[in-house]
Structure formats: structure tokens, C-alpha cells
Coordinates of C-alpha atoms in Angstrom, one line a residue:
Chain A
M1 CA 0.0 0.0 0.0
T2 CA 1.6 3.3 -1.0
P3 CA 1.4 6.7 0.8
G4 CA -0.7 7.9 -2.1
D5 CA -3.3 5.3 -1.4
A6 CA -3.4 6.4 2.3
Q7 CA -3.8 10.0 1.2
Q8 CA -6.8 9.0 -0.9
R9 CA -8.4 7.0 1.9
W10 CA -7.8 9.9 4.3
Q11 CA -9.6 12.3 1.9
T12 CA -12.6 10.0 1.8
S13 CA -12.6 9.4 5.6
R14 CA -13.4 13.0 6.4
A15 CA -16.6 14.0 8.2
P16 CA -18.4 17.3 7.2
L17 CA -17.9 20.5 9.2
G18 CA -21.4 20.1 10.8
D19 CA -20.1 17.1 12.7
R20 CA -17.3 19.0 14.4
S21 CA -18.7 18.3 17.9
A22 CA -19.1 14.6 17.2
Y23 CA -15.5 13.9 18.0
K24 CA -15.9 10.2 18.4
K25 CA -17.5 9.8 15.0
V26 CA -15.0 12.1 13.3
W27 CA -11.9 10.4 14.7
E28 CA -13.2 6.8 14.4
L29 CA -13.6 7.5 10.7
Q30 CA -10.0 8.6 10.5
S31 CA -8.6 5.7 12.3
Q32 CA -9.6 2.9 9.9
D33 CA -6.0 1.8 9.4
M34 CA -2.6 2.8 10.8
D35 CA -1.5 4.9 7.8
V36 CA -4.7 6.9 7.6
A37 CA -4.6 7.4 11.4
A38 CA -1.0 8.6 11.3
L39 CA -1.8 11.0 8.5
A40 CA -4.7 12.3 10.4
V41 CA -2.9 13.0 13.7
A42 CA 0.7 13.7 12.5
G43 CA 0.6 14.4 8.8
H44 CA 3.0 11.6 7.9
T45 CA 3.2 7.9 8.1
D46 CA 6.8 6.8 8.5
E47 CA 8.0 5.7 11.9
A48 CA 11.3 7.7 11.8
T49 CA 9.5 11.0 11.2
L50 CA 7.0 10.1 13.9
E51 CA 9.9 9.6 16.3
L52 CA 11.6 12.8 15.2
T53 CA 8.5 15.0 15.7
A54 CA 7.7 13.2 19.0
R55 CA 11.3 14.2 20.2
G56 CA 10.5 17.7 19.3
T57 CA 7.3 17.7 21.4
I58 CA 9.2 16.2 24.4
D59 CA 11.8 18.9 24.1
M60 CA 9.1 21.5 24.2
L61 CA 7.5 19.8 27.3
K62 CA 10.9 19.8 29.0
S63 CA 11.6 23.4 28.2
T64 CA 8.2 24.6 29.4
V65 CA 6.9 22.4 32.2
G66 CA 9.7 19.9 32.7
V67 CA 9.6 16.1 32.6
G68 CA 10.8 14.1 35.6
A69 CA 11.7 10.5 36.0
N70 CA 9.1 10.1 38.7
D71 CA 6.3 11.9 36.9
V72 CA 3.0 10.2 36.2
I73 CA 1.9 11.8 33.0
L74 CA -1.4 12.0 31.1
E75 CA -1.8 13.0 27.4
I76 CA -5.2 14.3 26.2
G77 CA -5.8 13.1 22.6
C78 CA -2.8 10.8 22.3
G79 CA -3.9 9.4 18.9
I80 CA -1.6 6.6 17.8
G81 CA 0.8 7.3 20.8
R82 CA 3.3 9.3 18.8
V83 CA 4.6 11.2 21.8
G84 CA 3.8 8.5 24.4
L85 CA 6.2 5.9 22.9
P86 CA 9.4 7.9 23.5
L87 CA 8.1 9.9 26.5
S88 CA 7.2 6.7 28.4
K89 CA 11.0 6.0 28.5
E90 CA 11.5 9.2 30.5
C91 CA 8.8 9.1 33.1
L92 CA 7.4 6.7 35.7
H93 CA 4.1 6.1 34.0
W94 CA 2.4 7.5 30.9
V95 CA -1.4 7.4 30.4
G96 CA -2.7 8.0 26.9
T97 CA -6.3 9.0 26.4
D98 CA -8.3 9.5 23.2
I99 CA -11.9 9.7 22.2
S100 CA -11.3 7.3 19.3
S101 CA -11.0 3.6 20.1
G102 CA -9.6 3.1 16.6
M103 CA -6.7 5.4 17.4
L104 CA -6.1 3.6 20.7
R105 CA -6.0 0.3 18.9
H106 CA -3.1 1.6 16.8
A107 CA -1.5 3.1 19.9
A108 CA -1.7 -0.2 21.7
E109 CA 0.1 -1.9 18.9
R110 CA 2.9 0.7 18.9
L111 CA 3.2 0.6 22.7
K112 CA 2.9 -3.1 23.3
D113 CA 6.5 -3.3 24.7
R114 CA 6.1 -0.4 27.0
R115 CA 4.8 -1.8 30.3
N116 CA 4.6 1.6 32.1
T117 CA 1.8 2.8 29.8
T118 CA -2.0 2.8 30.0
L119 CA -4.5 3.6 27.3
V120 CA -8.0 4.8 28.1
E121 CA -10.8 5.6 25.7
L122 CA -12.7 8.7 26.8
S123 CA -16.4 8.3 26.8
T124 CA -17.0 12.0 25.9
V125 CA -15.2 15.4 26.1
G126 CA -13.6 15.5 29.6
L127 CA -11.5 13.2 31.8
Q128 CA -14.2 11.8 34.0
E129 CA -12.6 8.4 33.8
F130 CA -9.9 9.6 36.2
P131 CA -9.8 10.3 40.0
L132 CA -8.7 13.8 41.2
D133 CA -5.2 14.7 42.3
S134 CA -3.6 11.8 40.4
F135 CA -1.1 13.2 37.8
D136 CA 2.1 15.2 37.9
L137 CA 1.7 16.5 34.3
V138 CA -1.2 16.7 31.9
Y139 CA -0.5 17.8 28.4
C140 CA -2.5 18.2 25.2
T141 CA -0.6 18.8 22.0
I142 CA -1.8 19.3 18.4
V143 CA -5.4 18.7 19.5
F144 CA -6.9 22.1 20.4
M145 CA -7.0 23.1 16.8
H146 CA -9.6 20.4 16.2
L147 CA -11.8 21.3 19.1
L148 CA -14.5 23.9 19.7
E149 CA -13.6 26.5 22.3
W150 CA -15.9 25.2 25.0
D151 CA -14.4 21.7 24.7
R152 CA -10.9 23.2 24.9
Y153 CA -11.8 24.8 28.2
R154 CA -13.5 21.6 29.4
Y155 CA -10.2 19.7 29.0
V156 CA -8.3 22.5 30.9
E157 CA -10.8 22.4 33.7
E158 CA -10.6 18.6 33.9
A159 CA -6.8 18.7 33.8
F160 CA -6.9 20.9 36.8
R161 CA -9.1 18.4 38.6
I162 CA -6.9 15.4 38.0
L163 CA -3.6 17.0 38.6
R164 CA -2.1 16.7 42.1
P165 CA -1.3 20.0 43.9
G166 CA 1.9 21.2 42.3
G167 CA 1.1 19.3 39.1
R168 CA 1.8 21.0 35.7
C169 CA -0.5 21.6 32.7
Y170 CA 0.5 22.2 29.1
V171 CA -1.7 22.9 26.1
D172 CA -0.8 24.2 22.6
N173 CA -2.3 25.4 19.4
F174 CA -1.3 27.6 16.4
T175 CA -2.0 31.3 16.3
V176 CA -2.5 33.5 13.3
D177 CA 0.1 36.0 14.3
T178 CA 3.1 33.8 13.5
D179 CA 4.2 32.7 10.0
T180 CA 3.7 29.0 10.8
G181 CA 0.2 29.8 12.2
W182 CA -0.7 31.9 9.2
K183 CA 0.4 29.0 6.9
I184 CA -1.9 26.6 8.7
F185 CA -4.7 29.2 8.6
M186 CA -4.3 29.6 4.8
E187 CA -4.4 25.8 4.3
S188 CA -7.8 25.8 6.0
Y189 CA -8.8 29.0 4.1
S190 CA -8.1 27.1 0.8
Y191 CA -10.9 24.6 1.4
P192 CA -14.0 25.2 -0.8
I193 CA -16.7 26.5 1.6
D194 CA -18.9 23.5 1.3
R195 CA -16.1 20.9 1.7
R196 CA -14.6 22.0 5.0
P197 CA -14.0 18.9 7.1
A198 CA -15.1 18.5 10.7
H199 CA -11.5 18.4 12.0
I200 CA -10.4 21.6 10.1
S201 CA -7.7 23.4 12.1
M202 CA -8.8 26.5 14.0
S203 CA -6.5 28.8 15.8
S204 CA -6.3 30.1 19.4
S205 CA -5.1 33.4 20.6
R206 CA -2.5 33.8 23.4
E207 CA -5.2 35.5 25.5
E208 CA -7.6 32.6 24.9
L209 CA -5.2 30.0 26.2
R210 CA -4.1 32.2 29.1
T211 CA -7.7 32.8 30.1
Y212 CA -8.6 29.1 30.1
L213 CA -5.8 28.2 32.4
T214 CA -6.4 31.2 34.7
R215 CA -10.2 30.6 34.9
A216 CA -9.6 27.0 35.6
G217 CA -7.6 27.9 38.7
F218 CA -4.0 27.4 37.6
A219 CA -1.2 29.5 39.1
D220 CA 1.9 30.8 37.4
V221 CA 0.2 30.8 34.0
R222 CA 2.5 31.5 31.1
V223 CA 2.2 31.6 27.3
H224 CA 5.2 30.4 25.3
D225 CA 6.3 31.0 21.7
L226 CA 7.5 27.5 20.7
A227 CA 10.3 26.7 18.3
N228 CA 7.9 25.1 15.9
G229 CA 5.9 28.3 15.5
L230 CA 3.0 27.2 17.8
I231 CA 2.1 28.8 21.1
A232 CA 1.7 26.9 24.4
A233 CA 0.1 27.9 27.7
T234 CA 1.4 26.3 30.9
G235 CA 0.3 26.5 34.5
T236 CA 0.7 24.9 37.9
K237 CA -2.0 23.6 40.2
P238 CA -1.6 25.5 43.5
P239 CA -1.1 23.7 46.7
A240 CA -4.3 22.5 48.4
Chain B
M1 CA 32.6 18.6 64.5
S2 CA 31.5 17.8 61.0
T3 CA 33.6 18.3 57.9
P4 CA 32.4 19.6 54.5
G5 CA 32.8 16.1 53.3
D6 CA 30.3 14.9 55.9
S7 CA 27.8 17.5 54.9
D8 CA 28.0 16.6 51.2
T9 CA 27.5 12.9 52.1
R10 CA 24.6 13.8 54.3
L11 CA 23.0 16.0 51.6
A12 CA 23.4 13.3 49.0
A13 CA 21.8 10.8 51.3
L14 CA 18.9 13.1 52.0
Q15 CA 18.4 13.8 48.3
A16 CA 18.4 10.1 47.5
E17 CA 15.8 9.6 50.3
L18 CA 13.7 12.4 48.9
Q19 CA 13.8 10.9 45.4
S20 CA 12.8 7.5 46.9
V21 CA 9.8 9.1 48.7
K22 CA 8.8 10.9 45.5
R23 CA 9.0 7.7 43.5
R24 CA 7.0 5.7 46.1
E25 CA 4.3 8.4 46.1
A26 CA 4.1 8.4 42.3
E27 CA 3.9 4.6 42.2
Y28 CA 1.1 4.7 44.7
R29 CA -0.8 7.2 42.5
V30 CA -0.2 5.0 39.4
K31 CA -1.6 2.0 41.4
M32 CA -4.6 4.1 42.4
I33 CA -5.3 5.1 38.9
Q34 CA -5.0 1.6 37.6
E35 CA -7.3 0.3 40.3
F36 CA -9.8 3.0 39.5
L37 CA -9.8 2.0 35.9
D38 CA -9.8 -1.7 36.7
R39 CA -12.8 -1.4 38.9
G40 CA -14.7 -0.2 35.8
E41 CA -15.2 3.2 37.3
R42 CA -14.6 4.8 34.0
N43 CA -17.5 7.1 34.4
S44 CA -17.5 7.2 38.2
Y45 CA -17.0 11.0 38.4
L46 CA -20.0 11.7 36.2
H47 CA -21.9 9.1 38.1
V48 CA -21.1 10.7 41.4
L49 CA -22.1 14.1 40.1
R50 CA -25.5 12.6 38.9
E51 CA -26.1 11.0 42.3
E52 CA -25.3 14.2 44.1
C53 CA -27.7 16.1 41.8
A54 CA -30.5 13.5 42.5
A55 CA -29.9 13.8 46.2
L56 CA -30.1 17.6 46.1
I57 CA -33.4 17.4 44.2
K58 CA -34.8 14.9 46.8
R59 CA -33.7 17.2 49.6
E60 CA -35.4 20.2 47.9
Q61 CA -38.6 18.2 47.6
E62 CA -38.4 17.2 51.3
A63 CA -37.7 20.8 52.3
S64 CA -40.8 21.9 50.3
A65 CA -43.0 19.3 52.0
D66 CA -41.6 20.4 55.4
L67 CA -42.4 24.0 54.6
E68 CA -45.9 23.2 53.6
I69 CA -46.5 21.3 56.9
L70 CA -45.0 24.2 58.8
T71 CA -47.2 26.7 57.0
R72 CA -50.3 24.7 57.9
K73 CA -49.2 24.6 61.5
L74 CA -48.7 28.3 61.5
E75 CA -52.1 28.9 60.1
D76 CA -53.7 26.8 62.8
A77 CA -51.6 28.6 65.4
E78 CA -52.7 32.0 64.0
A79 CA -56.4 30.9 64.1
R80 CA -56.0 29.8 67.7
I81 CA -54.3 33.1 68.6
A82 CA -57.2 35.1 67.0
S83 CA -59.7 33.0 68.9
L84 CA -57.9 33.4 72.2
T85 CA -57.5 37.2 71.7
A86 CA -61.2 37.6 71.0
E87 CA -62.0 35.6 74.2
L88 CA -59.6 37.7 76.2
E89 CA -61.1 40.9 74.9
R90 CA -64.6 39.7 75.9
A91 CA -63.3 38.9 79.4
R92 CA -61.7 42.3 79.8
A93 CA -64.7 44.3 78.6
P94 CA -66.1 46.8 81.2
K95 CA -69.4 45.8 82.9
S96 CA -72.3 48.4 83.1
K97 CA -74.2 48.8 86.3
W98 CA -77.0 47.0 84.6
G99 CA -74.9 44.0 84.1
A100 CA -72.3 42.7 81.8
K101 CA -71.9 44.6 78.6
P102 CA -71.5 42.3 75.6
A103 CA -67.9 42.4 74.4
E104 CA -67.3 44.4 71.2
V105 CA -65.6 42.1 68.8
P106 CA -64.0 44.1 66.0
A107 CA -65.7 43.5 62.8
P108 CA -63.5 41.2 60.7
T109 CA -62.8 42.0 57.1
A110 CA -65.6 40.7 55.1
P111 CA -64.5 37.2 54.2
V112 CA -64.8 36.0 50.7
P113 CA -67.1 33.1 50.7
G114 CA -65.6 29.8 49.6
A115 CA -66.9 27.6 46.8
P116 CA -65.7 24.2 45.6
F117 CA -63.2 24.6 42.8
T118 CA -61.2 22.1 40.9
Y119 CA -57.8 23.7 40.6
Y120 CA -54.1 23.1 40.2
L121 CA -51.2 25.5 40.7
H122 CA -48.2 25.1 38.5
T123 CA -46.1 27.4 40.6
S124 CA -46.6 26.4 44.2
P125 CA -47.3 29.3 46.6
F126 CA -46.0 27.1 49.5
R127 CA -42.4 28.4 49.6
V128 CA -40.2 31.0 51.2
Y129 CA -40.4 34.0 48.9
R130 CA -36.9 35.2 48.1
D131 CA -37.6 37.7 45.3
S132 CA -39.6 40.9 45.3
A133 CA -42.4 39.4 43.1
F134 CA -43.9 36.1 42.4
T135 CA -46.0 34.8 39.4
L136 CA -48.7 32.3 40.3
R137 CA -49.7 30.1 37.4
G138 CA -52.3 27.4 37.3
W139 CA -55.8 26.6 36.3
A140 CA -59.2 26.5 38.1
W141 CA -62.9 26.1 37.4
P142 CA -65.9 25.9 39.8
V143 CA -67.4 22.5 40.3
D144 CA -70.9 23.9 39.4
G145 CA -69.6 24.9 36.0
R146 CA -70.4 28.7 36.3
K147 CA -68.3 31.1 34.2
V148 CA -65.2 32.5 35.8
T149 CA -65.1 36.1 34.7
A150 CA -62.0 37.3 36.6
I151 CA -59.2 36.1 38.8
R152 CA -57.1 37.8 41.5
V153 CA -54.9 37.3 44.5
D154 CA -55.5 39.1 47.7
V155 CA -52.4 39.7 49.8
D156 CA -53.2 41.4 53.1
G157 CA -56.2 43.1 51.6
R158 CA -54.3 44.3 48.5
T159 CA -55.6 42.7 45.3
Y160 CA -53.6 41.8 42.2
A161 CA -55.6 41.2 39.1
G162 CA -54.6 38.2 37.0
K163 CA -54.7 37.2 33.4
L164 CA -57.5 34.6 32.7
G165 CA -58.3 32.4 29.8
L166 CA -55.0 30.7 29.1
P167 CA -55.2 27.4 27.3
E168 CA -54.8 24.2 29.2
P169 CA -55.3 21.5 26.6
E170 CA -54.1 18.7 28.9
V171 CA -56.7 19.6 31.5
V172 CA -59.5 19.7 29.0
A173 CA -58.3 16.4 27.6
H174 CA -58.3 14.8 31.0
Y175 CA -61.5 16.3 32.6
G176 CA -63.5 17.1 29.5
L177 CA -64.5 20.6 28.3
Q178 CA -66.3 22.8 30.8
P179 CA -68.4 24.9 28.3
E180 CA -68.3 28.1 30.3
N181 CA -64.6 27.9 30.9
P182 CA -63.0 26.4 27.8
Q183 CA -59.5 27.9 28.7
P184 CA -59.2 27.6 32.5
G185 CA -55.5 28.7 32.8
F186 CA -54.5 31.9 34.6
E187 CA -51.4 33.9 35.6
I188 CA -51.1 36.4 38.4
T189 CA -48.1 38.4 39.5
I190 CA -47.9 39.6 43.0
E191 CA -45.5 41.7 45.1
T192 CA -43.9 39.8 48.0
P193 CA -42.5 42.3 50.5
A194 CA -40.7 40.9 53.6
G195 CA -42.7 39.4 56.3
R196 CA -45.8 37.2 56.8
H197 CA -48.9 37.9 54.8
S198 CA -52.3 36.4 54.2
F199 CA -52.7 35.0 50.7
S200 CA -56.0 34.3 49.0
L201 CA -56.6 33.2 45.4
E202 CA -60.0 34.3 44.4
A203 CA -62.3 34.0 41.3
Q204 CA -65.2 36.1 40.2
L205 CA -68.2 34.0 39.1
G206 CA -70.7 35.2 36.6
G207 CA -69.4 38.8 36.7
S208 CA -70.5 39.5 40.2
E209 CA -69.5 37.5 43.3
W210 CA -66.0 36.7 44.3
R211 CA -65.2 33.3 45.7
S212 CA -62.1 32.0 47.4
I213 CA -60.3 29.1 45.6
M214 CA -57.6 28.6 48.3
R215 CA -56.0 30.6 51.0
T216 CA -52.8 30.3 53.0
T217 CA -50.2 32.5 54.7
I218 CA -46.9 33.2 53.1
W219 CA -43.5 34.1 54.4
C220 CA -41.3 36.5 52.4
E221 CA -37.6 36.8 53.2
P222 CA -35.8 38.6 50.4
R223 CA -32.2 37.7 49.6
A224 CA -29.6 39.8 51.3
K225 CA -28.1 42.2 48.8

């Protein structure tokens, strides 16, 4: 099967814009096989590139919120476990969550040798599957662009709940005031108006991300300009 | 006396101990999460919230029932106070030289005569009134089928006219059509100043006489600003 085939199958697996809130349906459609799933969540299919981009994400996490050997970490929207595979080698335990069982099936295959990992299918938007005060770090990368604003905030609120006091939160998105962000914006702009897919990328502003974290109760909220042209907001759950 | 070497050794030992504690604590949390997931409590947080919500609704219902019972008791107590006061006034009345003068009982406000009504109130008046106004909604018709021509609420002698003739299709479907009152619904907005007040829901029959549908006392306690 060639990458061209996967591109074709990905094109036909897209749900219409009106289904944007039906995340489970949208992402189950795009997880029919590993190549389509990889294209949908990472934009490429080869393992070496997946590993390289995952390393980049881990570097960003290290430079913004830090990653410790004793950290219990949760990723919101882990997809095929792109980041989880290398990150699980640098922490005590990594929990990957996704709303698509199909994505998690591919992640399970990739992570089968990593014993300190757990994969959990989310029943809906939120992290209700987890108890409070459990994690040292909750992060969400390359996901907010596919969510509506209210759902972005829901995840930030839930991250606050499940983090232990002193735990760190990281979320990112693209913003239109950088060259990279503008390029992503123009890619979405180029869609014919009646063919915009449900997962079409939508930007965040710095103030939007800062507001979510502040309103959720995080302390030491910061917005970072990342090396890859995205922006990230980070915060710390205050002591109880 | 300790040497710098001793201090460094001690510091390293403490740091190792701290790392060990942190690791044990993190392992405990991983175990807790795993057990949480293993027990099938995937939606336990939502479930807990729903249970809390149901318990709050039940408590609210019980509180409303308690309030209604309390209101009834207060009504009985007020009636008894009125009766005892009247008896006391009669006993204190001065006697003339020709004998006991009959006690002058103050003329009560002309009561509105009652009449049997079938009625239902969508917004219960049995509550603690927290706002400055309250809208009573419901439906009513007299058992004898006479036409209801107006509706009002009397609060401490002040009357509030209501809007009559609102459709109640479910009532008509259940009881059958009362020809004189095809649309028995009503709506009345009253002011609810702080304190206890008498409350009487009244209907005018056939364009002339007013009849009481139900009466109670109400307690208004506005929210602190």
C-alpha cells in the first residue's frame, strides 16, 4: 500500500464540518488503518518521522513544564501514541487518552512493549474516567486546533481536577500572528466553503489559552512561543 | 565537628531519600489510577455528580414538603391566637351597672365566601419567597360549572388582578371541556414584601360575586443584597 493510497483513503474518511462536535465519529472515521490514522494525527506515516516529531514535542515539554523520572503523565488526545512511545521511557508512567477507540488500537500496537503505559478511551469530552489529584503532568498537543472553544476549556478544567497540587499543565495550538500559524490558517482557508472537514484546524489566541488556564484555577500561567511556530500555555495547580 | 565532606555525604543521602519518597508516592498514584480504571469506574466521576444532583433534588422536595407542613401549623396557630385574643377581649370588657356589657368584637374584614373549585397550581405558593415578586400560574374552574369572569390574588387586603383564559389542553383532555370555561388557565403576578402575609386566590363568578379558591399564609424573606 503506497502513501498515495493512504492520502486518498484519508480524503474520503473526512466527516463534514457540521459534525465537528461529534469527535468520536470524526476520529473513528479517520482511524480505519494505521497509515490513515498517522496522516490524520501527525501528517506523515513513516516511523522515523513520527519519532523525530515526538522528540521535538518532548523537548518543548521539557523546556516549558519539565519532565521528571518520577512523573505520572497523562496525554489528552494521544492518537496513535506518537509522543507516548518515547516519553514513556523518560517518566514513571504514561497514560494516553483518546476519544477514538480506533486510534487507541493503533497506539496499543505501537506501545505493546512499554509496560509503564496505559491507554484509556474517553467516553466523551472530559476526563471523567480519572480520579482527582492523580497526575504530575497533563498535556495536550496538536489537539486544540480540532476542538471547539468550549471543549478546549473543558479539558483544561478537567486537567486541573486530576492534577495533584503542584502538578503542571501544558496545552498548545497555532495562532495566526506567526508565520507558521498563518500558513496553517491559509491551508484551511483554501478549502471550498462546502467541503470544509469537521476536523479543520482552527487557531487560538494567546489570551484565549491564558484565560482558560487562569479561569480553571492554575497559578503561574505563562504563554510560550515555541520553536515550531506554535504557542503553548502552561500553569501549575496551586497547593491544596 | 562535621567536615564539608560529611555535609556533602549527608546532603546526597537526603536527596536520595527524597527521590525515593517521591517515587513511592508516584507509584502509589499509578496504582490508584490503575485500580480506579480496573474497577470499571470509567464514568464514576459523572456518576457521582449525577447521584449528588439527584440527592439535592430529593432534599429540595423534602424541604418543600416540610415547609408546607410548617405553613399549615402556623395557620392553625394564628387561628388559635385570634380566637384566644377575642376571648380575652370579651373577658376584659367593662361591665355596666345593669350587668355585663357584651364584648365588642372588632368587625372582621368581610371574608370572601368559599366555593368548591377544581384547581391546580403550576407554581406552588408554598415556599419561602426570596424575590420581590412572584407569578402564580395554574388553572381553576368551579365544580358547578359557572363562568369564571375574573381572577385575582388578595395579599393582606391588597388585590392583584390576574390574566385569565390561558389554554390548558391537557386539563380539557383529562377532565373534558367545561363549556363556560374552555380555557381555565391563569397567571397572576404579586409583590412579595418581607414578612408574613395572608394570601388568598379568588375567582369572580358570573361577573358578580368573588369566591375563594384557596388561602394560606406566606412568608417572604428577600435575599440579602
